[in-house]
PDB file of C-alpha atoms in Angstrom:
ATOM      1  CA  UNK A  21     -61.208  17.328  21.802  1.00  0.00           C
ATOM      2  CA  UNK A  22     -57.986  17.985  23.701  1.00  0.00           C
ATOM      3  CA  UNK A  23     -57.205  21.430  25.129  1.00  0.00           C
ATOM      4  CA  UNK A  24     -54.199  21.645  22.806  1.00  0.00           C
ATOM      5  CA  UNK A  25     -54.534  20.397  19.229  1.00  0.00           C
ATOM      6  CA  UNK A  26     -51.929  19.950  16.529  1.00  0.00           C
ATOM      7  CA  UNK A  27     -51.878  21.301  12.999  1.00  0.00           C
ATOM      8  CA  UNK A  28     -52.251  17.721  11.759  1.00  0.00           C
ATOM      9  CA  UNK A  29     -55.391  17.295  13.845  1.00  0.00           C
ATOM     10  CA  UNK A  30     -56.900  20.562  12.615  1.00  0.00           C
ATOM     11  CA  UNK A  31     -56.146  19.747   8.981  1.00  0.00           C
ATOM     12  CA  UNK A  32     -57.952  16.409   9.372  1.00  0.00           C
ATOM     13  CA  UNK A  33     -60.984  17.945  11.128  1.00  0.00           C
ATOM     14  CA  UNK A  34     -61.326  20.986   8.907  1.00  0.00           C
ATOM     15  CA  UNK A  35     -64.690  21.275   7.186  1.00  0.00           C
ATOM     16  CA  UNK A  36     -66.690  19.371   9.795  1.00  0.00           C
ATOM     17  CA  UNK A  37     -69.993  21.064  10.496  1.00  0.00           C
ATOM     18  CA  UNK A  38     -69.487  21.622  14.229  1.00  0.00           C
ATOM     19  CA  UNK A  39     -65.922  22.935  14.013  1.00  0.00           C
ATOM     20  CA  UNK A  40     -65.225  26.659  14.315  1.00  0.00           C
ATOM     21  CA  UNK A  41     -61.795  28.261  13.926  1.00  0.00           C
ATOM     22  CA  UNK A  42     -60.972  31.661  15.406  1.00  0.00           C
ATOM     23  CA  UNK A  43     -58.018  33.995  14.888  1.00  0.00           C
ATOM     24  CA  UNK A  44     -57.501  35.788  18.224  1.00  0.00           C
ATOM     25  CA  UNK A  45     -54.425  37.802  17.296  1.00  0.00           C
ATOM     26  CA  UNK A  46     -53.917  41.097  19.097  1.00  0.00           C
ATOM     27  CA  UNK A  47     -51.011  43.528  18.891  1.00  0.00           C
ATOM     28  CA  UNK A  48     -49.845  46.345  21.142  1.00  0.00           C
ATOM     29  CA  UNK A  49     -49.487  49.854  19.684  1.00  0.00           C
ATOM     30  CA  UNK A  50     -45.699  49.405  19.842  1.00  0.00           C
ATOM     31  CA  UNK A  51     -45.949  46.493  17.414  1.00  0.00           C
ATOM     32  CA  UNK A  52     -47.285  48.875  14.720  1.00  0.00           C
ATOM     33  CA  UNK A  53     -49.297  46.055  13.144  1.00  0.00           C
ATOM     34  CA  UNK A  54     -53.006  45.580  12.425  1.00  0.00           C
ATOM     35  CA  UNK A  55     -54.338  42.187  13.490  1.00  0.00           C
ATOM     36  CA  UNK A  56     -57.500  42.572  11.434  1.00  0.00           C
ATOM     37  CA  UNK A  57     -55.629  43.616   8.290  1.00  0.00           C
ATOM     38  CA  UNK A  58     -53.225  40.711   8.629  1.00  0.00           C
ATOM     39  CA  UNK A  59     -56.160  38.327   9.118  1.00  0.00           C
ATOM     40  CA  UNK A  60     -57.837  39.594   5.952  1.00  0.00           C
ATOM     41  CA  UNK A  61     -54.540  39.171   4.121  1.00  0.00           C
ATOM     42  CA  UNK A  62     -54.024  35.547   5.164  1.00  0.00           C
ATOM     43  CA  UNK A  63     -55.730  33.198   7.606  1.00  0.00           C
ATOM     44  CA  UNK A  64     -56.484  29.530   8.143  1.00  0.00           C
ATOM     45  CA  UNK A  65     -59.370  28.505   5.851  1.00  0.00           C
ATOM     46  CA  UNK A  66     -62.756  28.913   7.509  1.00  0.00           C
ATOM     47  CA  UNK A  67     -61.449  31.056  10.351  1.00  0.00           C
ATOM     48  CA  UNK A  68     -63.167  34.179  11.677  1.00  0.00           C
ATOM     49  CA  UNK A  69     -61.445  37.120  13.349  1.00  0.00           C
ATOM     50  CA  UNK A  70     -62.230  37.841  17.001  1.00  0.00           C
ATOM     51  CA  UNK A  71     -61.379  41.423  17.945  1.00  0.00           C
ATOM     52  CA  UNK A  72     -60.372  41.162  21.613  1.00  0.00           C
ATOM     53  CA  UNK A  73     -60.011  44.936  21.942  1.00  0.00           C
ATOM     54  CA  UNK A  74     -63.518  45.594  20.592  1.00  0.00           C
ATOM     55  CA  UNK A  75     -65.180  42.738  22.483  1.00  0.00           C
ATOM     56  CA  UNK A  76     -64.339  44.269  25.847  1.00  0.00           C
ATOM     57  CA  UNK A  77     -65.845  46.610  28.402  1.00  0.00           C
ATOM     58  CA  UNK A  78     -65.359  49.814  26.448  1.00  0.00           C
ATOM     59  CA  UNK A  79     -66.797  51.842  29.356  1.00  0.00           C
ATOM     60  CA  UNK A  80     -63.766  50.949  31.490  1.00  0.00           C
ATOM     61  CA  UNK A  81     -60.641  53.105  31.573  1.00  0.00           C
ATOM     62  CA  UNK A  82     -58.625  49.873  31.761  1.00  0.00           C
ATOM     63  CA  UNK A  83     -57.590  48.022  28.596  1.00  0.00           C
ATOM     64  CA  UNK A  84     -59.380  44.899  27.265  1.00  0.00           C
ATOM     65  CA  UNK A  85     -61.497  44.270  30.360  1.00  0.00           C
ATOM     66  CA  UNK A  86     -64.130  41.535  30.120  1.00  0.00           C
ATOM     67  CA  UNK A  87     -67.300  42.677  28.337  1.00  0.00           C
ATOM     68  CA  UNK A  88     -70.817  42.121  29.666  1.00  0.00           C
ATOM     69  CA  UNK A  89     -72.016  38.572  28.960  1.00  0.00           C
ATOM     70  CA  UNK A  90     -74.678  39.869  26.580  1.00  0.00           C
ATOM     71  CA  UNK A  91     -72.104  41.670  24.439  1.00  0.00           C
ATOM     72  CA  UNK A  92     -69.867  38.628  24.300  1.00  0.00           C
ATOM     73  CA  UNK A  93     -72.727  36.346  23.280  1.00  0.00           C
ATOM     74  CA  UNK A  94     -73.885  38.800  20.627  1.00  0.00           C
ATOM     75  CA  UNK A  95     -70.429  39.036  19.049  1.00  0.00           C
ATOM     76  CA  UNK A  96     -70.031  35.263  19.107  1.00  0.00           C
ATOM     77  CA  UNK A  97     -73.389  34.805  17.381  1.00  0.00           C
ATOM     78  CA  UNK A  98     -72.386  37.278  14.675  1.00  0.00           C
ATOM     79  CA  UNK A  99     -69.202  35.260  14.091  1.00  0.00           C
ATOM     80  CA  UNK A 100     -71.142  32.032  13.687  1.00  0.00           C
ATOM     81  CA  UNK A 101     -70.083  30.652  17.055  1.00  0.00           C
ATOM     82  CA  UNK A 102     -72.938  28.774  18.678  1.00  0.00           C
ATOM     83  CA  UNK A 103     -73.857  26.355  21.426  1.00  0.00           C
ATOM     84  CA  UNK A 104     -72.425  22.937  20.647  1.00  0.00           C
ATOM     85  CA  UNK A 105     -69.557  24.242  18.541  1.00  0.00           C
ATOM     86  CA  UNK A 106     -66.098  22.765  18.855  1.00  0.00           C
ATOM     87  CA  UNK A 107     -63.849  25.818  18.811  1.00  0.00           C
ATOM     88  CA  UNK A 108     -60.161  25.981  17.920  1.00  0.00           C
ATOM     89  CA  UNK A 109     -58.399  29.263  18.657  1.00  0.00           C
ATOM     90  CA  UNK A 110     -55.085  30.372  17.186  1.00  0.00           C
ATOM     91  CA  UNK A 111     -53.036  33.555  16.990  1.00  0.00           C
ATOM     92  CA  UNK A 112     -50.004  35.113  15.360  1.00  0.00           C
ATOM     93  CA  UNK A 113     -49.161  37.408  18.249  1.00  0.00           C
ATOM     94  CA  UNK A 114     -46.058  37.699  20.436  1.00  0.00           C
ATOM     95  CA  UNK A 115     -48.563  37.962  23.302  1.00  0.00           C
ATOM     96  CA  UNK A 116     -49.888  34.430  22.615  1.00  0.00           C
ATOM     97  CA  UNK A 117     -53.362  35.962  22.761  1.00  0.00           C
ATOM     98  CA  UNK A 118     -55.226  32.786  21.839  1.00  0.00           C
ATOM     99  CA  UNK A 119     -55.024  31.925  25.555  1.00  0.00           C
ATOM    100  CA  UNK A 120     -56.963  35.089  26.405  1.00  0.00           C
ATOM    101  CA  UNK A 121     -59.812  34.072  24.105  1.00  0.00           C
ATOM    102  CA  UNK A 122     -59.683  30.465  25.351  1.00  0.00           C
ATOM    103  CA  UNK A 123     -60.199  31.831  28.866  1.00  0.00           C
ATOM    104  CA  UNK A 124     -62.973  34.204  27.790  1.00  0.00           C
ATOM    105  CA  UNK A 125     -64.844  31.484  25.918  1.00  0.00           C
ATOM    106  CA  UNK A 126     -64.547  29.152  28.906  1.00  0.00           C
ATOM    107  CA  UNK A 127     -65.793  31.857  31.267  1.00  0.00           C
ATOM    108  CA  UNK A 128     -68.739  32.707  29.009  1.00  0.00           C
ATOM    109  CA  UNK A 129     -69.937  29.132  28.672  1.00  0.00           C
ATOM    110  CA  UNK A 130     -68.315  27.470  25.659  1.00  0.00           C
ATOM    111  CA  UNK A 131     -67.665  23.828  26.545  1.00  0.00           C
ATOM    112  CA  UNK A 132     -65.207  22.594  23.928  1.00  0.00           C
ATOM    113  CA  UNK A 133     -62.415  25.063  23.270  1.00  0.00           C
ATOM    114  CA  UNK A 134     -58.875  24.218  22.198  1.00  0.00           C
ATOM    115  CA  UNK A 135     -55.751  26.145  21.245  1.00  0.00           C
ATOM    116  CA  UNK A 136     -53.836  25.349  18.063  1.00  0.00           C
ATOM    117  CA  UNK A 137     -50.289  24.418  19.046  1.00  0.00           C
ATOM    118  CA  UNK A 138     -47.825  26.703  17.288  1.00  0.00           C
ATOM    119  CA  UNK A 139     -50.560  28.971  15.925  1.00  0.00           C
ATOM    120  CA  UNK A 140     -50.529  30.512  12.473  1.00  0.00           C
ATOM    121  CA  UNK A 141     -46.716  30.506  12.303  1.00  0.00           C
ATOM    122  CA  UNK A 142     -46.523  26.711  12.488  1.00  0.00           C
ATOM    123  CA  UNK A 143     -49.410  26.322  10.035  1.00  0.00           C
ATOM    124  CA  UNK A 144     -47.606  28.568   7.539  1.00  0.00           C
ATOM    125  CA  UNK A 145     -44.221  26.926   8.139  1.00  0.00           C
ATOM    126  CA  UNK A 146     -45.770  23.626   7.093  1.00  0.00           C
ATOM    127  CA  UNK A 147     -47.028  25.191   3.830  1.00  0.00           C
ATOM    128  CA  UNK A 148     -50.644  24.473   4.708  1.00  0.00           C
ATOM    129  CA  UNK A 149     -53.452  26.272   2.837  1.00  0.00           C
ATOM    130  CA  UNK A 150     -54.452  29.845   3.611  1.00  0.00           C
ATOM    131  CA  UNK A 151     -57.275  32.082   2.450  1.00  0.00           C
ATOM    132  CA  UNK A 152     -57.806  35.828   2.405  1.00  0.00           C
ATOM    133  CA  UNK A 153     -60.659  38.286   2.652  1.00  0.00           C
ATOM    134  CA  UNK A 154     -63.593  38.579   5.037  1.00  0.00           C
ATOM    135  CA  UNK A 155     -65.450  35.334   5.746  1.00  0.00           C
ATOM    136  CA  UNK A 156     -69.219  35.032   5.291  1.00  0.00           C
ATOM    137  CA  UNK A 157     -70.818  33.350   8.300  1.00  0.00           C
ATOM    138  CA  UNK A 158     -74.282  32.342   9.423  1.00  0.00           C
ATOM    139  CA  UNK A 159     -75.504  33.602  12.787  1.00  0.00           C
ATOM    140  CA  UNK A 160     -75.862  30.926  15.455  1.00  0.00           C
ATOM    141  CA  UNK A 161     -77.287  30.997  18.966  1.00  0.00           C
ATOM    142  CA  UNK A 162     -74.783  31.482  21.785  1.00  0.00           C
ATOM    143  CA  UNK A 163     -76.344  31.290  25.263  1.00  0.00           C
ATOM    144  CA  UNK A 164     -75.648  34.236  27.569  1.00  0.00           C
ATOM    145  CA  UNK A 165     -73.701  32.948  30.568  1.00  0.00           C
ATOM    146  CA  UNK A 166     -70.747  33.966  32.736  1.00  0.00           C
ATOM    147  CA  UNK A 167     -68.765  31.938  35.266  1.00  0.00           C
ATOM    148  CA  UNK A 168     -67.343  34.607  37.538  1.00  0.00           C
ATOM    149  CA  UNK A 169     -65.394  31.962  39.464  1.00  0.00           C
ATOM    150  CA  UNK A 170     -62.751  32.292  36.746  1.00  0.00           C
ATOM    151  CA  UNK A 171     -62.141  36.025  37.235  1.00  0.00           C
ATOM    152  CA  UNK A 172     -60.889  38.201  40.099  1.00  0.00           C
ATOM    153  CA  UNK A 173     -61.235  41.938  40.694  1.00  0.00           C
ATOM    154  CA  UNK A 174     -59.164  44.412  42.686  1.00  0.00           C
ATOM    155  CA  UNK A 175     -61.131  44.017  45.913  1.00  0.00           C
ATOM    156  CA  UNK A 176     -60.763  40.242  45.803  1.00  0.00           C
ATOM    157  CA  UNK A 177     -57.024  40.561  45.241  1.00  0.00           C
ATOM    158  CA  UNK A 178     -56.789  42.965  48.188  1.00  0.00           C
ATOM    159  CA  UNK A 179     -58.688  40.516  50.370  1.00  0.00           C
ATOM    160  CA  UNK A 180     -56.367  37.730  49.285  1.00  0.00           C
ATOM    161  CA  UNK A 181     -53.412  39.664  50.682  1.00  0.00           C
ATOM    162  CA  UNK A 182     -55.030  39.164  54.085  1.00  0.00           C
ATOM    163  CA  UNK A 183     -56.304  35.605  53.733  1.00  0.00           C
ATOM    164  CA  UNK A 184     -53.592  34.183  51.457  1.00  0.00           C
ATOM    165  CA  UNK A 185     -56.262  31.738  50.301  1.00  0.00           C
ATOM    166  CA  UNK A 186     -55.046  31.773  46.713  1.00  0.00           C
ATOM    167  CA  UNK A 187     -51.563  31.599  45.234  1.00  0.00           C
ATOM    168  CA  UNK A 188     -50.782  34.448  42.825  1.00  0.00           C
ATOM    169  CA  UNK A 189     -48.535  34.055  39.785  1.00  0.00           C
ATOM    170  CA  UNK A 190     -47.489  36.992  37.588  1.00  0.00           C
ATOM    171  CA  UNK A 191     -46.900  36.447  33.852  1.00  0.00           C
ATOM    172  CA  UNK A 192     -44.935  39.655  33.191  1.00  0.00           C
ATOM    173  CA  UNK A 193     -41.231  39.768  32.406  1.00  0.00           C
ATOM    174  CA  UNK A 194     -38.846  39.541  35.343  1.00  0.00           C
ATOM    175  CA  UNK A 195     -37.742  43.148  34.802  1.00  0.00           C
ATOM    176  CA  UNK A 196     -41.255  44.474  35.127  1.00  0.00           C
ATOM    177  CA  UNK A 197     -42.016  42.158  38.051  1.00  0.00           C
ATOM    178  CA  UNK A 198     -39.014  43.292  40.077  1.00  0.00           C
ATOM    179  CA  UNK A 199     -39.404  46.919  39.060  1.00  0.00           C
ATOM    180  CA  UNK A 200     -36.015  47.014  37.343  1.00  0.00           C
ATOM    181  CA  UNK A 201     -37.898  48.155  34.230  1.00  0.00           C
ATOM    182  CA  UNK A 202     -40.451  50.989  34.318  1.00  0.00           C
ATOM    183  CA  UNK A 203     -44.035  50.141  33.530  1.00  0.00           C
ATOM    184  CA  UNK A 204     -44.958  51.149  29.975  1.00  0.00           C
ATOM    185  CA  UNK A 205     -48.228  52.741  31.126  1.00  0.00           C
ATOM    186  CA  UNK A 206     -48.105  56.322  32.418  1.00  0.00           C
ATOM    187  CA  UNK A 207     -48.917  56.602  36.110  1.00  0.00           C
ATOM    188  CA  UNK A 208     -48.450  52.898  36.837  1.00  0.00           C
ATOM    189  CA  UNK A 209     -45.808  52.069  39.441  1.00  0.00           C
ATOM    190  CA  UNK A 210     -43.241  49.324  38.812  1.00  0.00           C
ATOM    191  CA  UNK A 211     -43.060  46.207  40.969  1.00  0.00           C
ATOM    192  CA  UNK A 212     -45.441  43.422  41.992  1.00  0.00           C
ATOM    193  CA  UNK A 213     -48.083  42.361  44.494  1.00  0.00           C
ATOM    194  CA  UNK A 214     -46.824  41.139  47.869  1.00  0.00           C
ATOM    195  CA  UNK A 215     -46.507  37.359  47.943  1.00  0.00           C
ATOM    196  CA  UNK A 216     -46.856  36.871  44.193  1.00  0.00           C
ATOM    197  CA  UNK A 217     -44.509  34.647  42.188  1.00  0.00           C
ATOM    198  CA  UNK A 218     -43.095  35.447  38.754  1.00  0.00           C
ATOM    199  CA  UNK A 219     -43.436  33.100  35.782  1.00  0.00           C
ATOM    200  CA  UNK A 220     -42.981  35.054  32.533  1.00  0.00           C
ATOM    201  CA  UNK A 221     -45.519  33.733  30.021  1.00  0.00           C
ATOM    202  CA  UNK A 222     -42.829  33.359  27.344  1.00  0.00           C
ATOM    203  CA  UNK A 223     -41.253  30.547  29.364  1.00  0.00           C
ATOM    204  CA  UNK A 224     -44.236  28.306  28.561  1.00  0.00           C
ATOM    205  CA  UNK A 225     -43.167  28.055  24.906  1.00  0.00           C
ATOM    206  CA  UNK A 226     -40.475  26.414  22.845  1.00  0.00           C
ATOM    207  CA  UNK A 227     -38.378  28.474  20.421  1.00  0.00           C
ATOM    208  CA  UNK A 228     -40.746  27.598  17.546  1.00  0.00           C
ATOM    209  CA  UNK A 229     -43.800  28.909  19.425  1.00  0.00           C
ATOM    210  CA  UNK A 230     -45.215  25.518  20.375  1.00  0.00           C
ATOM    211  CA  UNK A 231     -46.117  24.785  23.983  1.00  0.00           C
ATOM    212  CA  UNK A 232     -43.593  23.077  26.202  1.00  0.00           C
ATOM    213  CA  UNK A 233     -44.323  19.536  27.334  1.00  0.00           C
ATOM    214  CA  UNK A 234     -46.451  18.902  30.453  1.00  0.00           C
ATOM    215  CA  UNK A 235     -43.339  17.804  32.332  1.00  0.00           C
ATOM    216  CA  UNK A 236     -41.543  21.029  31.425  1.00  0.00           C
ATOM    217  CA  UNK A 237     -44.568  23.151  32.352  1.00  0.00           C
ATOM    218  CA  UNK A 238     -44.917  21.385  35.689  1.00  0.00           C
ATOM    219  CA  UNK A 239     -41.249  22.015  36.410  1.00  0.00           C
ATOM    220  CA  UNK A 240     -41.810  25.754  35.895  1.00  0.00           C
ATOM    221  CA  UNK A 241     -44.596  25.848  38.499  1.00  0.00           C
ATOM    222  CA  UNK A 242     -42.754  23.504  40.862  1.00  0.00           C
ATOM    223  CA  UNK A 243     -39.663  25.700  40.662  1.00  0.00           C
ATOM    224  CA  UNK A 244     -41.678  28.571  42.132  1.00  0.00           C
ATOM    225  CA  UNK A 245     -43.240  26.439  44.854  1.00  0.00           C
ATOM    226  CA  UNK A 246     -46.683  26.676  43.275  1.00  0.00           C
ATOM    227  CA  UNK A 247     -49.017  23.784  44.111  1.00  0.00           C
ATOM    228  CA  UNK A 248     -51.342  23.279  41.139  1.00  0.00           C
ATOM    229  CA  UNK A 249     -53.731  21.290  43.312  1.00  0.00           C
ATOM    230  CA  UNK A 250     -54.474  24.453  45.291  1.00  0.00           C
ATOM    231  CA  UNK A 251     -56.304  27.673  44.264  1.00  0.00           C
ATOM    232  CA  UNK A 252     -54.323  29.859  41.888  1.00  0.00           C
ATOM    233  CA  UNK A 253     -54.812  33.307  40.349  1.00  0.00           C
ATOM    234  CA  UNK A 254     -52.839  34.526  37.330  1.00  0.00           C
ATOM    235  CA  UNK A 255     -52.076  38.191  36.697  1.00  0.00           C
ATOM    236  CA  UNK A 256     -50.013  40.160  34.152  1.00  0.00           C
ATOM    237  CA  UNK A 257     -49.920  43.674  32.707  1.00  0.00           C
ATOM    238  CA  UNK A 258     -53.421  44.045  31.292  1.00  0.00           C
ATOM    239  CA  UNK A 259     -55.029  40.596  31.454  1.00  0.00           C
ATOM    240  CA  UNK A 260     -53.849  39.375  28.035  1.00  0.00           C
ATOM    241  CA  UNK A 261     -50.933  37.099  28.947  1.00  0.00           C
ATOM    242  CA  UNK A 262     -52.104  35.883  32.393  1.00  0.00           C
ATOM    243  CA  UNK A 263     -54.391  33.348  30.651  1.00  0.00           C
ATOM    244  CA  UNK A 264     -51.255  31.726  29.188  1.00  0.00           C
ATOM    245  CA  UNK A 265     -50.442  30.560  32.718  1.00  0.00           C
ATOM    246  CA  UNK A 266     -54.066  29.561  33.311  1.00  0.00           C
ATOM    247  CA  UNK A 267     -53.941  27.445  30.145  1.00  0.00           C
ATOM    248  CA  UNK A 268     -50.613  25.891  31.156  1.00  0.00           C
ATOM    249  CA  UNK A 269     -52.180  24.930  34.485  1.00  0.00           C
ATOM    250  CA  UNK A 270     -55.213  23.513  32.657  1.00  0.00           C
ATOM    251  CA  UNK A 271     -52.902  21.307  30.584  1.00  0.00           C
ATOM    252  CA  UNK A 272     -51.664  19.959  33.925  1.00  0.00           C
ATOM    253  CA  UNK A 273     -55.162  19.276  35.248  1.00  0.00           C
ATOM    254  CA  UNK A 274     -56.138  22.498  37.041  1.00  0.00           C
ATOM    255  CA  UNK A 275     -58.918  23.966  34.869  1.00  0.00           C
ATOM    256  CA  UNK A 276     -60.122  26.422  37.522  1.00  0.00           C
ATOM    257  CA  UNK A 277     -57.287  28.953  37.584  1.00  0.00           C
ATOM    258  CA  UNK A 278     -58.730  32.459  37.847  1.00  0.00           C
ATOM    259  CA  UNK A 279     -57.391  35.572  36.109  1.00  0.00           C
ATOM    260  CA  UNK A 280     -57.121  39.023  37.695  1.00  0.00           C
ATOM    261  CA  UNK A 281     -58.656  40.939  34.806  1.00  0.00           C
ATOM    262  CA  UNK A 282     -57.450  44.426  35.752  1.00  0.00           C
ATOM    263  CA  UNK A 283     -53.962  43.059  36.444  1.00  0.00           C
ATOM    264  CA  UNK A 284     -51.053  45.458  36.922  1.00  0.00           C
ATOM    265  CA  UNK A 285     -52.589  48.253  34.855  1.00  0.00           C
ATOM    266  CA  UNK A 286     -55.154  48.533  37.661  1.00  0.00           C
ATOM    267  CA  UNK A 287     -53.170  47.451  40.723  1.00  0.00           C
ATOM    268  CA  UNK A 288     -50.057  49.513  40.004  1.00  0.00           C
ATOM    269  CA  UNK A 289     -52.085  52.628  39.183  1.00  0.00           C
ATOM    270  CA  UNK A 290     -53.600  52.873  42.675  1.00  0.00           C
ATOM    271  CA  UNK A 291     -51.548  54.613  45.353  1.00  0.00           C
ATOM    272  CA  UNK A 292     -53.480  52.636  47.981  1.00  0.00           C
ATOM    273  CA  UNK A 293     -52.312  49.209  46.827  1.00  0.00           C
ATOM    274  CA  UNK A 294     -49.124  47.789  48.352  1.00  0.00           C
ATOM    275  CA  UNK A 295     -46.312  47.268  45.842  1.00  0.00           C
ATOM    276  CA  UNK A 296     -43.074  45.343  46.263  1.00  0.00           C
ATOM    277  CA  UNK A 297     -39.977  46.385  44.324  1.00  0.00           C
ATOM    278  CA  UNK A 298     -37.214  43.813  43.994  1.00  0.00           C
ATOM    279  CA  UNK A 299     -37.107  40.045  43.614  1.00  0.00           C
TER     280      UNK A 299
END
């Protein structure tokens, strides 16, 4: 199974016993929309809803931080996601949140995970079938595992300022990166980490929400002087859109891009962390 699958491919594979489909839509409060309610109103047949906000470290004061491995495995089992499943993730979110779940599943040990190109919007635009309501699923075993090589914390990012061992790419908008726009979170300074490069996650997509071609994605990284053959860490506002850049890199052959989970909501909130304002 490819990392990125088409609606044609999914339609042909639908109903196979090892295939699992997940809706990973998440909205910000400003969107004034309920991802779960919209899922129950209409979703791809056979899909289950993965609540990224609930399946997080709810003890943290930071948003949507990675949950303990045991919690993640438990939620996956309850959704019928098990060892050996082929998993296709989609979303209907302006945040392209299927990439966040792709990254989480990869980190927590799922081996075959793909993203549906174009998501629910493309599926609907092609007048493909939908269903509504809450799905009934059978529990399956999901092994507890976590590959911490795919995640970075604040201390590791601080150390990287000294060593410069890893390139850092920021998925936020250019206005938030430069500090021209205030951060939407109270108490979080505008700007970016010293030495980081800015690649807004939205630039990875065509106007219809499908992913840009590998050549176009490579040109985006090349334009910033990022070498995809070398270690790379992606960051953003709260860890939701950074995985878009990790997935783009994976499409180009680098499947080991790490994500700074706390991202700017953590870094910019600390008065001790250096912040650069400007391009």
